[in-house]
PDB file of C-alpha atoms in Angstrom:
ATOM      1  CA  UNK A   1       0.000   0.000   0.000  1.00 63.00           C
ATOM      2  CA  UNK A   2       1.411   3.372  -0.989  1.00 64.00           C
ATOM      3  CA  UNK A   3       0.982   6.711   0.791  1.00 63.00           C
ATOM      4  CA  UNK A   4      -2.007   7.721  -1.375  1.00 63.00           C
ATOM      5  CA  UNK A   5      -3.998   4.582  -0.476  1.00 64.00           C
ATOM      6  CA  UNK A   6      -3.146   4.948   3.192  1.00 62.00           C
ATOM      7  CA  UNK A   7      -4.214   8.596   3.138  1.00 61.00           C
ATOM      8  CA  UNK A   8      -7.549   7.709   1.467  1.00 64.00           C
ATOM      9  CA  UNK A   9      -8.327   5.140   4.185  1.00 63.00           C
ATOM     10  CA  UNK A  10      -7.413   7.662   6.853  1.00 63.00           C
ATOM     11  CA  UNK A  11      -9.686  10.285   5.275  1.00 63.00           C
ATOM     12  CA  UNK A  12     -12.606   7.822   5.106  1.00 64.00           C
ATOM     13  CA  UNK A  13     -12.165   7.054   8.791  1.00 64.00           C
ATOM     14  CA  UNK A  14     -12.194  10.771   9.657  1.00 63.00           C
ATOM     15  CA  UNK A  15     -15.337  11.356   7.557  1.00 63.00           C
ATOM     16  CA  UNK A  16     -17.093   8.423   9.217  1.00 59.00           C
ATOM     17  CA  UNK A  17     -16.175   9.671  12.698  1.00 64.00           C
ATOM     18  CA  UNK A  18     -17.271  13.205  11.860  1.00 60.00           C
ATOM     19  CA  UNK A  19     -20.664  12.055  10.571  1.00 69.00           C
ATOM     20  CA  UNK A  20     -21.588  10.687  14.024  1.00 82.00           C
ATOM     21  CA  UNK A  21     -21.046  14.102  15.632  1.00 84.00           C
ATOM     22  CA  UNK A  22     -24.288  15.932  16.400  1.00 91.00           C
ATOM     23  CA  UNK A  23     -23.896  19.672  16.152  1.00 93.00           C
ATOM     24  CA  UNK A  24     -26.015  21.428  18.790  1.00 95.00           C
ATOM     25  CA  UNK A  25     -28.929  23.596  17.707  1.00 93.00           C
ATOM     26  CA  UNK A  26     -28.629  27.321  18.396  1.00 92.00           C
ATOM     27  CA  UNK A  27     -30.885  26.931  21.441  1.00 89.00           C
ATOM     28  CA  UNK A  28     -28.760  24.071  22.774  1.00 92.00           C
ATOM     29  CA  UNK A  29     -25.609  26.096  22.149  1.00 94.00           C
ATOM     30  CA  UNK A  30     -26.856  29.178  23.983  1.00 91.00           C
ATOM     31  CA  UNK A  31     -28.361  27.160  26.851  1.00 91.00           C
ATOM     32  CA  UNK A  32     -25.007  25.418  27.303  1.00 94.00           C
ATOM     33  CA  UNK A  33     -23.225  28.767  27.408  1.00 94.00           C
ATOM     34  CA  UNK A  34     -25.820  30.027  29.867  1.00 93.00           C
ATOM     35  CA  UNK A  35     -24.920  27.162  32.195  1.00 93.00           C
ATOM     36  CA  UNK A  36     -21.273  28.246  32.029  1.00 95.00           C
ATOM     37  CA  UNK A  37     -22.153  31.896  32.706  1.00 95.00           C
ATOM     38  CA  UNK A  38     -24.129  30.774  35.769  1.00 94.00           C
ATOM     39  CA  UNK A  39     -20.985  29.219  37.240  1.00 95.00           C
ATOM     40  CA  UNK A  40     -19.748  32.784  37.890  1.00 95.00           C
ATOM     41  CA  UNK A  41     -22.651  33.374  40.315  1.00 95.00           C
ATOM     42  CA  UNK A  42     -21.653  34.407  43.836  1.00 94.00           C
ATOM     43  CA  UNK A  43     -24.764  33.330  45.783  1.00 93.00           C
ATOM     44  CA  UNK A  44     -25.335  29.620  46.348  1.00 90.00           C
ATOM     45  CA  UNK A  45     -29.078  30.176  46.808  1.00 88.00           C
ATOM     46  CA  UNK A  46     -29.509  30.791  43.090  1.00 84.00           C
ATOM     47  CA  UNK A  47     -26.481  30.145  40.945  1.00 89.00           C
ATOM     48  CA  UNK A  48     -27.809  30.953  37.489  1.00 92.00           C
ATOM     49  CA  UNK A  49     -26.891  32.803  34.339  1.00 93.00           C
ATOM     50  CA  UNK A  50     -28.547  34.824  31.601  1.00 91.00           C
ATOM     51  CA  UNK A  51     -27.563  35.295  27.969  1.00 90.00           C
ATOM     52  CA  UNK A  52     -29.089  37.992  25.786  1.00 86.00           C
ATOM     53  CA  UNK A  53     -28.975  37.089  22.109  1.00 86.00           C
ATOM     54  CA  UNK A  54     -29.858  39.049  18.978  1.00 83.00           C
ATOM     55  CA  UNK A  55     -29.624  37.379  15.582  1.00 84.00           C
ATOM     56  CA  UNK A  56     -27.603  34.440  16.927  1.00 87.00           C
ATOM     57  CA  UNK A  57     -25.052  36.835  18.410  1.00 87.00           C
ATOM     58  CA  UNK A  58     -24.517  37.223  22.153  1.00 89.00           C
ATOM     59  CA  UNK A  59     -25.353  40.798  23.167  1.00 87.00           C
ATOM     60  CA  UNK A  60     -24.474  40.480  26.851  1.00 89.00           C
ATOM     61  CA  UNK A  61     -24.473  38.077  29.775  1.00 93.00           C
ATOM     62  CA  UNK A  62     -25.255  38.242  33.465  1.00 94.00           C
ATOM     63  CA  UNK A  63     -25.227  36.029  36.525  1.00 94.00           C
ATOM     64  CA  UNK A  64     -26.568  36.100  40.070  1.00 94.00           C
ATOM     65  CA  UNK A  65     -24.281  38.185  42.226  1.00 94.00           C
ATOM     66  CA  UNK A  66     -23.758  41.375  44.167  1.00 93.00           C
ATOM     67  CA  UNK A  67     -23.470  44.695  42.334  1.00 90.00           C
ATOM     68  CA  UNK A  68     -19.887  45.856  41.691  1.00 87.00           C
ATOM     69  CA  UNK A  69     -18.172  47.069  44.850  1.00 91.00           C
ATOM     70  CA  UNK A  70     -20.498  45.243  47.245  1.00 93.00           C
ATOM     71  CA  UNK A  71     -19.657  42.093  49.235  1.00 94.00           C
ATOM     72  CA  UNK A  72     -20.609  38.711  47.784  1.00 94.00           C
ATOM     73  CA  UNK A  73     -22.593  36.031  49.598  1.00 93.00           C
ATOM     74  CA  UNK A  74     -19.765  33.570  48.973  1.00 93.00           C
ATOM     75  CA  UNK A  75     -17.479  35.923  50.942  1.00 94.00           C
ATOM     76  CA  UNK A  76     -19.763  37.511  53.563  1.00 94.00           C
ATOM     77  CA  UNK A  77     -22.777  35.210  53.865  1.00 94.00           C
ATOM     78  CA  UNK A  78     -26.388  35.874  52.928  1.00 93.00           C
ATOM     79  CA  UNK A  79     -28.415  38.984  53.729  1.00 94.00           C
ATOM     80  CA  UNK A  80     -31.846  37.367  54.060  1.00 94.00           C
ATOM     81  CA  UNK A  81     -35.240  39.027  54.263  1.00 95.00           C
ATOM     82  CA  UNK A  82     -38.642  37.396  54.630  1.00 95.00           C
ATOM     83  CA  UNK A  83     -40.846  38.069  51.605  1.00 92.00           C
ATOM     84  CA  UNK A  84     -44.617  37.587  51.843  1.00 94.00           C
ATOM     85  CA  UNK A  85     -46.276  36.525  48.583  1.00 91.00           C
ATOM     86  CA  UNK A  86     -49.753  37.586  47.389  1.00 93.00           C
ATOM     87  CA  UNK A  87     -51.193  34.229  48.440  1.00 95.00           C
ATOM     88  CA  UNK A  88     -49.938  34.747  51.998  1.00 94.00           C
ATOM     89  CA  UNK A  89     -47.060  32.304  51.772  1.00 95.00           C
ATOM     90  CA  UNK A  90     -43.623  33.525  52.722  1.00 94.00           C
ATOM     91  CA  UNK A  91     -40.056  32.731  51.813  1.00 92.00           C
ATOM     92  CA  UNK A  92     -36.594  33.990  52.581  1.00 92.00           C
ATOM     93  CA  UNK A  93     -34.952  36.051  49.831  1.00 89.00           C
ATOM     94  CA  UNK A  94     -31.294  37.054  49.642  1.00 90.00           C
ATOM     95  CA  UNK A  95     -31.098  40.848  49.394  1.00 92.00           C
ATOM     96  CA  UNK A  96     -27.339  40.974  48.808  1.00 92.00           C
ATOM     97  CA  UNK A  97     -27.525  39.898  45.157  1.00 92.00           C
ATOM     98  CA  UNK A  98     -29.226  40.851  41.918  1.00 93.00           C
ATOM     99  CA  UNK A  99     -30.785  38.414  39.479  1.00 91.00           C
ATOM    100  CA  UNK A 100     -28.939  37.228  36.376  1.00 92.00           C
ATOM    101  CA  UNK A 101     -31.365  39.131  34.117  1.00 90.00           C
ATOM    102  CA  UNK A 102     -30.851  42.348  36.085  1.00 91.00           C
ATOM    103  CA  UNK A 103     -27.100  41.907  35.837  1.00 92.00           C
ATOM    104  CA  UNK A 104     -27.325  41.406  32.052  1.00 91.00           C
ATOM    105  CA  UNK A 105     -29.450  44.556  31.661  1.00 89.00           C
ATOM    106  CA  UNK A 106     -26.952  46.536  33.745  1.00 91.00           C
ATOM    107  CA  UNK A 107     -24.053  45.203  31.672  1.00 91.00           C
ATOM    108  CA  UNK A 108     -25.793  46.212  28.442  1.00 89.00           C
ATOM    109  CA  UNK A 109     -26.513  49.709  29.787  1.00 90.00           C
ATOM    110  CA  UNK A 110     -22.970  50.119  31.097  1.00 92.00           C
ATOM    111  CA  UNK A 111     -21.564  49.422  27.644  1.00 91.00           C
ATOM    112  CA  UNK A 112     -24.219  51.345  25.670  1.00 92.00           C
ATOM    113  CA  UNK A 113     -25.699  48.201  24.145  1.00 87.00           C
ATOM    114  CA  UNK A 114     -29.318  48.376  22.981  1.00 80.00           C
ATOM    115  CA  UNK A 115     -31.653  45.805  24.475  1.00 73.00           C
ATOM    116  CA  UNK A 116     -34.158  46.281  21.622  1.00 71.00           C
ATOM    117  CA  UNK A 117     -35.274  43.074  19.881  1.00 68.00           C
ATOM    118  CA  UNK A 118     -32.907  40.946  21.935  1.00 63.00           C
ATOM    119  CA  UNK A 119     -34.704  38.105  23.722  1.00 60.00           C
ATOM    120  CA  UNK A 120     -32.901  36.600  26.672  1.00 54.00           C
ATOM    121  CA  UNK A 121     -32.801  33.122  28.124  1.00 53.00           C
ATOM    122  CA  UNK A 122     -32.257  32.597  31.810  1.00 51.00           C
ATOM    123  CA  UNK A 123     -31.975  29.526  33.932  1.00 50.00           C
ATOM    124  CA  UNK A 124     -34.335  30.284  36.752  1.00 44.00           C
ATOM    125  CA  UNK A 125     -34.673  27.025  38.636  1.00 40.00           C
ATOM    126  CA  UNK A 126     -33.189  23.520  38.636  1.00 38.00           C
ATOM    127  CA  UNK A 127     -36.254  22.159  36.829  1.00 34.00           C
ATOM    128  CA  UNK A 128     -35.963  24.175  33.651  1.00 39.00           C
ATOM    129  CA  UNK A 129     -35.474  27.345  31.698  1.00 42.00           C
ATOM    130  CA  UNK A 130     -37.492  30.477  31.095  1.00 42.00           C
ATOM    131  CA  UNK A 131     -37.531  32.775  28.109  1.00 43.00           C
ATOM    132  CA  UNK A 132     -37.716  36.375  29.229  1.00 41.00           C
TER     133      UNK A 132
END
C-alpha cells in the first residue's frame, strides 16, 4: 500500500467519525453557554446565568451576584429578608444579590448596548429554563 492509499483510508475514517457528531442547535448552544455563565454566580441560593442574544449573536451576559463594589454572599454570607407573597405564603430572599437578568441589563446599559429586539434566556430554577 502506498501513501495515497493509506491517506484515502485515513480520510474515510475521519469522515465516518465526523458524521456521528451531532452539532447542537442554536438553542442548545446558547443554553449550554448560559450554564457556564451561571458558574460565575456568587450566591449559592440561586447560581444561574442569563444570555441575551440578537440574531444568533450574544449581546451580553449576566449572573446572580452582588453589584460591583459590594460584598458577595460567597465571601460575607447571605443577607436574608422574609418576603410575603400575594397568596400569603412567605419565603426567605437574599437581598445581597441581583438576578442574572438584572445583571445582564446593567451590563448592556454600562456598555451602551441596545436591548431592543434581543430576547434573553435565563436559567431560573433547577427544573428548567425560562424565556424572558
